[in-house]
Short mmCIF file of C-alpha atoms in Angstrom, two decimals:
data_model
loop_
_atom_site.label_atom_id
_atom_site.label_comp_id
_atom_site.label_asym_id
_atom_site.label_seq_id
_atom_site.Cartn_x
_atom_site.Cartn_y
_atom_site.Cartn_z
CA MET T 1400 -4.31 -6.07 -2.33
CA THR T 1401 -3.51 -3.06 -4.46
CA GLY T 1402 -5.56 -0.84 -6.73
CA SER T 1403 -4.09 0.93 -9.71
CA ARG T 1404 -4.55 3.90 -12.00
CA ASP T 1405 -4.84 1.43 -14.89
CA ALA T 1406 -8.21 0.28 -13.39
CA THR T 1407 -6.94 -3.10 -12.17
CA VAL T 1408 -6.95 -4.64 -8.71
CA ILE T 1409 -4.14 -7.04 -7.82
CA VAL T 1410 -4.33 -9.62 -5.03
CA TRP T 1411 -0.91 -10.59 -3.70
CA ASP T 1412 0.17 -13.51 -1.52
CA VAL T 1413 2.02 -12.41 1.60
CA LEU T 1414 4.07 -15.19 3.14
CA LEU T 1415 5.23 -15.17 6.74
CA THR T 1416 8.66 -16.55 7.51
CA ALA T 1417 9.06 -18.14 10.92
CA ALA T 1418 12.84 -18.13 10.79
CA SER T 1419 13.21 -14.36 10.53
CA ASN T 1420 9.83 -13.25 11.97
CA GLY T 1421 9.30 -11.39 8.73
CA ALA T 1422 7.11 -11.48 5.67
CA PHE T 1423 7.52 -11.14 1.95
CA VAL T 1424 5.23 -10.66 -1.03
CA ARG T 1425 5.37 -13.19 -3.84
CA GLU T 1426 6.51 -11.70 -7.13
CA VAL T 1427 3.62 -13.24 -9.07
CA PRO T 1428 0.16 -12.03 -8.01
CA ARG T 1429 -2.60 -14.39 -6.95
CA HIS T 1430 -5.16 -12.55 -9.14
CA VAL T 1431 -5.35 -9.56 -11.44
CA LEU T 1432 -8.96 -8.34 -11.34
CA TYR T 1433 -10.64 -6.26 -14.03
CA GLY T 1434 -13.93 -4.40 -14.37
CA HIS T 1435 -13.45 -0.72 -13.56
CA ASP T 1436 -13.40 1.92 -16.28
CA ASP T 1437 -11.26 4.39 -14.34
CA GLU T 1438 -8.63 4.58 -11.61
CA VAL T 1439 -9.12 2.33 -8.57
CA THR T 1440 -9.27 4.51 -5.46
CA CYS T 1441 -9.79 1.97 -2.66
CA VAL T 1442 -9.75 -1.75 -1.89
CA THR T 1443 -10.75 -3.98 1.00
CA ILE T 1444 -10.82 -7.69 1.68
CA ASN T 1445 -12.62 -10.04 4.06
CA THR T 1446 -10.98 -13.46 3.82
CA ASP T 1447 -13.50 -15.06 6.21
CA LEU T 1448 -16.31 -14.17 3.78
CA ASP T 1449 -14.15 -14.77 0.67
CA ILE T 1450 -14.94 -11.26 -0.63
CA VAL T 1451 -12.78 -8.60 -2.21
CA ALA T 1452 -14.24 -5.14 -2.92
CA SER T 1453 -12.83 -2.23 -4.88
CA GLY T 1454 -14.01 1.31 -5.55
CA SER T 1455 -13.19 3.59 -8.44
CA LEU T 1456 -13.37 7.10 -9.84
CA ASP T 1457 -15.93 5.68 -12.30
CA GLY T 1458 -18.55 5.57 -9.50
CA THR T 1459 -18.62 1.80 -9.07
CA MET T 1460 -17.84 -0.73 -6.38
CA ILE T 1461 -16.97 -4.20 -7.68
CA LEU T 1462 -17.09 -7.44 -5.68
CA TYR T 1463 -14.99 -10.53 -6.39
CA GLU T 1464 -14.36 -13.85 -4.68
CA PHE T 1465 -11.03 -13.75 -2.88
CA ARG T 1466 -9.92 -17.35 -3.41
CA SER T 1467 -10.94 -17.78 -7.06
CA GLY T 1468 -10.82 -14.15 -8.26
CA GLU T 1469 -14.25 -14.65 -9.81
CA TYR T 1470 -16.28 -11.52 -10.57
CA LEU T 1471 -19.46 -11.34 -8.44
CA ARG T 1472 -21.16 -8.03 -9.21
CA THR T 1473 -20.86 -4.32 -9.84
CA ILE T 1474 -22.68 -1.79 -7.70
CA SER T 1475 -23.01 1.54 -9.51
CA VAL T 1476 -23.40 4.77 -7.58
CA SER T 1477 -23.23 7.39 -10.33
CA SER T 1478 -20.63 8.60 -12.77
CA GLN T 1479 -20.89 11.99 -11.00
CA TYR T 1480 -19.41 10.42 -7.84
CA ALA T 1481 -16.13 8.66 -7.09
CA VAL T 1482 -16.10 5.78 -4.62
CA THR T 1483 -13.35 6.79 -2.18
CA GLU T 1484 -13.68 4.16 0.58
CA VAL T 1485 -15.18 0.66 0.76
CA ALA T 1486 -15.74 -1.61 3.74
CA ILE T 1487 -17.13 -5.10 4.40
CA SER T 1488 -18.44 -5.97 7.87
CA SER T 1489 -18.14 -9.42 9.42
CA ASN T 1490 -21.89 -9.81 8.71
CA ALA T 1491 -21.34 -9.12 4.99
CA TYR T 1492 -22.73 -5.59 5.03
CA LEU T 1493 -21.11 -3.36 2.43
CA ALA T 1494 -20.41 0.33 2.87
CA ALA T 1495 -19.05 2.88 0.44
CA LEU T 1496 -18.04 6.49 0.91
CA CYS T 1497 -18.51 8.59 -2.20
CA ALA T 1498 -17.37 12.07 -3.15
CA VAL T 1499 -18.53 14.39 -5.90
CA ARG T 1500 -16.29 13.95 -8.89
CA LEU T 1501 -15.06 17.31 -10.10
CA SER T 1502 -14.33 17.94 -13.76
CA PHE T 1503 -12.35 20.86 -15.02
CA PHE T 1504 -12.61 21.96 -18.61
CA CYS T 1505 -10.33 24.44 -20.36
#
């Protein structure tokens, strides 16, 4: 999974190759996920729970289904904070680390 400055999250398929004991990423993504209004700063995935989570400079954490890419919900912290880390426990608890978002005006 990757997060981008263009506010998208991309879920990639990673395929293991038995012959060479290696792995490669498919060129075409599994899902391109939308919903953030600013740069994506962090992503996490729990395939057992079928949940993908992303955090953004816009102060939101968004949840999606891993297999279908379906949007589940947005959790808003505040536009004054950036979500810098997200985590999903095996019991489906969500955690987010937020930092004050600094703005500089000239």
